[in-house]
Amino acid sequence: KLFLRVDLRNVKVPDIEATSHKLSFSAYGAGARGEEKYTFLLDFYSSVNPDGCEYRVNDRQVDIQISKEKADLWPQLLSTDSLKPAWLKVDFDKLQTEDDDDDLSEDDNQLRDLYESQRYSSNSRTNQPSWSRKRRGQERKTEELRKVYLFLYNLFQFVGFLYIALVMLIRYSRDGEYSMAGTWDAVGKAMRLVICLQCLEILHPLLGYTRGSFIHPLVLVGGRVFMVFAMIDAEPRMHTKPVVFYLFAVYTLVELCRSVILGCCFFFLSTFFCFAYITLHK
């Protein structure tokens, strides 16, 4: 049997078709390039049984199982004429070698295949294959690291823009409009730092850390990089212009409002789930 796992989240109804030598997949979901339509076509090394193709969809992935036409070992998954995609990797927990078959008779192999098939198709948590449990454990760790990273990133952005806002506010309350000329000297380095770190937001959708397309953060962050580095930093005569004060004030206000909204949403959602958990377990 062949076991394929497609790491694609939020898939509803995938379009999977199997022929004697090929498997085509098409589905909308959240993957490495964000939420969009993903398709691929695999040309197998040998023939398979199209009627023996089964799949199961959950929140994090799509598991596909397909039977071979002949119960023999393949030296590779794809045909010799096909190039291996960069995203295609081997799951060594399910890899079967010749040494595994030497210790088992033909009847034992059939019983093992039947047992693995029953374990694979079962919905019970206790009957799920060990490789699946290991994989989910790794995915949980990855998800926890992703949440910690995003929390620290947003926290650093909030602290950075809060520092810029406080410095600008204190200077303006003390010197009034005369403080505008020294805005770049006072908070220019801090603004350049947080803007540079915001370039990571372009990579977040590409890596699957956040949903959506990378186009929106590319346009947003790209515009800020152009204004701060190309229009202001590269032109010393712009450093003392009042427009720097107003531009930094707008950037800071937008980011602080976004951080406050995200924090409020997190607080209310956490409170709601805690209340629901306590209510259901009374």
Short mmCIF file of N, CA, C and O in Angstrom, two decimals, residues 109-161:
data_model
loop_
_atom_site.label_atom_id
_atom_site.label_comp_id
_atom_site.label_asym_id
_atom_site.label_seq_id
_atom_site.Cartn_x
_atom_site.Cartn_y
_atom_site.Cartn_z
N ASN A 109 2.42 -11.18 5.82
CA ASN A 109 2.37 -9.87 5.17
C ASN A 109 0.94 -9.45 4.88
O ASN A 109 0.57 -8.29 5.03
N GLN A 110 0.12 -10.41 4.43
CA GLN A 110 -1.27 -10.09 4.15
C GLN A 110 -2.01 -9.70 5.42
O GLN A 110 -2.81 -8.76 5.43
N LEU A 111 -1.74 -10.45 6.50
CA LEU A 111 -2.38 -10.11 7.76
C LEU A 111 -1.94 -8.75 8.26
O LEU A 111 -2.74 -7.97 8.79
N ARG A 112 -0.65 -8.43 8.08
CA ARG A 112 -0.16 -7.14 8.52
C ARG A 112 -0.78 -6.01 7.70
O ARG A 112 -1.16 -4.97 8.24
N ASP A 113 -0.89 -6.22 6.38
CA ASP A 113 -1.52 -5.19 5.55
C ASP A 113 -2.98 -4.98 5.95
O ASP A 113 -3.47 -3.85 5.99
N LEU A 114 -3.68 -6.10 6.24
CA LEU A 114 -5.07 -5.97 6.65
C LEU A 114 -5.18 -5.25 7.98
O LEU A 114 -6.04 -4.38 8.18
N TYR A 115 -4.28 -5.58 8.90
CA TYR A 115 -4.30 -4.93 10.21
C TYR A 115 -4.00 -3.44 10.09
O TYR A 115 -4.67 -2.61 10.71
N GLU A 116 -3.00 -3.09 9.28
CA GLU A 116 -2.67 -1.68 9.09
C GLU A 116 -3.81 -0.93 8.43
O GLU A 116 -4.09 0.22 8.76
N SER A 117 -4.50 -1.61 7.48
CA SER A 117 -5.63 -0.96 6.81
C SER A 117 -6.76 -0.69 7.79
O SER A 117 -7.38 0.37 7.77
N GLN A 118 -7.02 -1.66 8.67
CA GLN A 118 -8.07 -1.46 9.66
C GLN A 118 -7.70 -0.35 10.64
O GLN A 118 -8.53 0.46 11.01
N ARG A 119 -6.44 -0.31 11.02
CA ARG A 119 -6.01 0.75 11.94
C ARG A 119 -6.08 2.11 11.26
O ARG A 119 -6.43 3.11 11.87
N TYR A 120 -5.77 2.13 9.99
CA TYR A 120 -5.76 3.40 9.26
C TYR A 120 -7.16 3.96 9.08
O TYR A 120 -7.39 5.15 9.20
N SER A 121 -8.11 3.07 8.78
CA SER A 121 -9.46 3.53 8.49
C SER A 121 -10.31 3.73 9.72
O SER A 121 -11.43 4.23 9.64
N SER A 122 -9.83 3.34 10.88
CA SER A 122 -10.62 3.46 12.10
C SER A 122 -10.65 4.90 12.56
O SER A 122 -9.69 5.64 12.42
N ASN A 123 -11.78 5.29 13.13
CA ASN A 123 -11.92 6.64 13.67
C ASN A 123 -11.55 6.73 15.14
O ASN A 123 -11.57 7.81 15.72
N SER A 124 -11.25 5.60 15.74
CA SER A 124 -10.92 5.59 17.16
C SER A 124 -9.51 6.09 17.37
O SER A 124 -8.59 5.76 16.63
N ARG A 125 -9.30 6.87 18.42
CA ARG A 125 -7.98 7.40 18.72
C ARG A 125 -7.03 6.28 19.12
O ARG A 125 -5.83 6.33 18.85
N THR A 126 -7.55 5.24 19.76
CA THR A 126 -6.68 4.16 20.22
C THR A 126 -6.23 3.27 19.08
O THR A 126 -5.26 2.54 19.22
N ASN A 127 -6.93 3.30 17.94
CA ASN A 127 -6.57 2.44 16.82
C ASN A 127 -5.79 3.15 15.74
O ASN A 127 -5.53 2.60 14.69
N GLN A 128 -5.43 4.37 15.96
CA GLN A 128 -4.70 5.10 14.95
C GLN A 128 -3.26 4.61 14.91
O GLN A 128 -2.69 4.25 15.94
N PRO A 129 -2.63 4.56 13.72
CA PRO A 129 -1.27 4.06 13.61
C PRO A 129 -0.28 4.92 14.36
O PRO A 129 -0.48 6.12 14.55
N SER A 130 0.81 4.28 14.77
CA SER A 130 1.80 4.99 15.58
C SER A 130 2.42 6.13 14.81
O SER A 130 2.73 7.17 15.39
N TRP A 131 2.63 5.95 13.51
CA TRP A 131 3.24 7.03 12.73
C TRP A 131 2.35 8.26 12.72
O TRP A 131 2.84 9.39 12.72
N SER A 132 1.03 8.04 12.73
CA SER A 132 0.12 9.18 12.74
C SER A 132 0.18 9.91 14.08
O SER A 132 0.15 11.14 14.13
N ARG A 133 0.27 9.14 15.17
CA ARG A 133 0.37 9.78 16.49
C ARG A 133 1.67 10.56 16.62
O ARG A 133 1.70 11.65 17.17
N LYS A 134 2.76 9.99 16.12
CA LYS A 134 4.03 10.71 16.17
C LYS A 134 3.96 11.99 15.35
O LYS A 134 4.47 13.03 15.75
N ARG A 135 3.34 11.86 14.18
CA ARG A 135 3.24 13.04 13.32
C ARG A 135 2.42 14.13 13.97
O ARG A 135 2.78 15.31 13.93
N ARG A 136 1.30 13.75 14.59
CA ARG A 136 0.48 14.75 15.25
C ARG A 136 1.20 15.37 16.44
O ARG A 136 1.02 16.55 16.74
N GLY A 137 2.01 14.55 17.14
CA GLY A 137 2.81 15.11 18.22
C GLY A 137 3.79 16.15 17.72
O GLY A 137 3.96 17.21 18.33
N GLN A 138 4.44 15.86 16.60
CA GLN A 138 5.36 16.84 16.01
C GLN A 138 4.62 18.08 15.54
O GLN A 138 5.11 19.20 15.69
N GLU A 139 3.42 17.88 14.99
CA GLU A 139 2.65 19.03 14.51
C GLU A 139 2.19 19.90 15.68
O GLU A 139 2.15 21.13 15.56
N ARG A 140 1.84 19.26 16.80
CA ARG A 140 1.45 20.05 17.97
C ARG A 140 2.62 20.89 18.48
O ARG A 140 2.44 22.06 18.85
N LYS A 141 3.81 20.30 18.49
CA LYS A 141 4.99 21.07 18.91
C LYS A 141 5.25 22.22 17.95
O LYS A 141 5.57 23.34 18.37
N THR A 142 5.13 21.94 16.65
CA THR A 142 5.33 22.99 15.66
C THR A 142 4.30 24.10 15.81
O THR A 142 4.62 25.29 15.70
N GLU A 143 3.05 23.71 16.07
CA GLU A 143 1.99 24.71 16.26
C GLU A 143 2.24 25.55 17.50
O GLU A 143 2.03 26.77 17.49
N GLU A 144 2.71 24.92 18.57
CA GLU A 144 3.02 25.67 19.79
C GLU A 144 4.17 26.64 19.56
O GLU A 144 4.13 27.79 20.02
N LEU A 145 5.21 26.20 18.84
CA LEU A 145 6.32 27.09 18.53
C LEU A 145 5.87 28.24 17.65
O LEU A 145 6.33 29.38 17.80
N ARG A 146 4.96 27.95 16.71
CA ARG A 146 4.45 29.00 15.84
C ARG A 146 3.70 30.06 16.65
O ARG A 146 3.88 31.26 16.44
N LYS A 147 2.88 29.61 17.60
CA LYS A 147 2.12 30.55 18.42
C LYS A 147 3.05 31.39 19.30
O LYS A 147 2.85 32.59 19.47
N VAL A 148 4.07 30.74 19.86
CA VAL A 148 5.03 31.47 20.70
C VAL A 148 5.77 32.51 19.87
O VAL A 148 5.96 33.66 20.30
N TYR A 149 6.20 32.11 18.67
CA TYR A 149 6.92 33.05 17.81
C TYR A 149 6.04 34.25 17.44
O TYR A 149 6.49 35.41 17.53
N LEU A 150 4.79 33.99 17.03
CA LEU A 150 3.91 35.09 16.65
C LEU A 150 3.60 35.99 17.84
O LEU A 150 3.50 37.22 17.69
N PHE A 151 3.46 35.39 19.03
CA PHE A 151 3.22 36.20 20.22
C PHE A 151 4.41 37.12 20.50
O PHE A 151 4.23 38.32 20.77
N LEU A 152 5.63 36.57 20.46
CA LEU A 152 6.82 37.38 20.72
C LEU A 152 7.01 38.44 19.64
O LEU A 152 7.41 39.58 19.94
N TYR A 153 6.71 38.09 18.40
CA TYR A 153 6.85 39.06 17.31
C TYR A 153 5.89 40.24 17.51
O TYR A 153 6.28 41.40 17.43
N ASN A 154 4.62 39.92 17.76
CA ASN A 154 3.63 40.98 17.97
C ASN A 154 3.93 41.79 19.23
O ASN A 154 3.69 43.00 19.26
N LEU A 155 4.44 41.12 20.26
CA LEU A 155 4.79 41.84 21.48
C LEU A 155 5.93 42.82 21.22
O LEU A 155 5.90 43.97 21.70
N PHE A 156 6.94 42.38 20.47
CA PHE A 156 8.06 43.27 20.16
C PHE A 156 7.59 44.46 19.32
O PHE A 156 8.02 45.60 19.55
N GLN A 157 6.72 44.20 18.36
CA GLN A 157 6.19 45.29 17.54
C GLN A 157 5.40 46.28 18.40
O GLN A 157 5.52 47.50 18.24
N PHE A 158 4.59 45.75 19.31
CA PHE A 158 3.80 46.64 20.18
C PHE A 158 4.71 47.49 21.06
O PHE A 158 4.50 48.70 21.19
N VAL A 159 5.71 46.87 21.67
CA VAL A 159 6.63 47.61 22.54
C VAL A 159 7.41 48.65 21.73
O VAL A 159 7.61 49.79 22.18
N GLY A 160 7.83 48.28 20.52
CA GLY A 160 8.59 49.21 19.69
C GLY A 160 7.78 50.44 19.31
O GLY A 160 8.24 51.58 19.46
N PHE A 161 6.57 50.23 18.83
CA PHE A 161 5.74 51.37 18.44
C PHE A 161 5.25 52.15 19.66
O PHE A 161 5.03 53.37 19.57
#
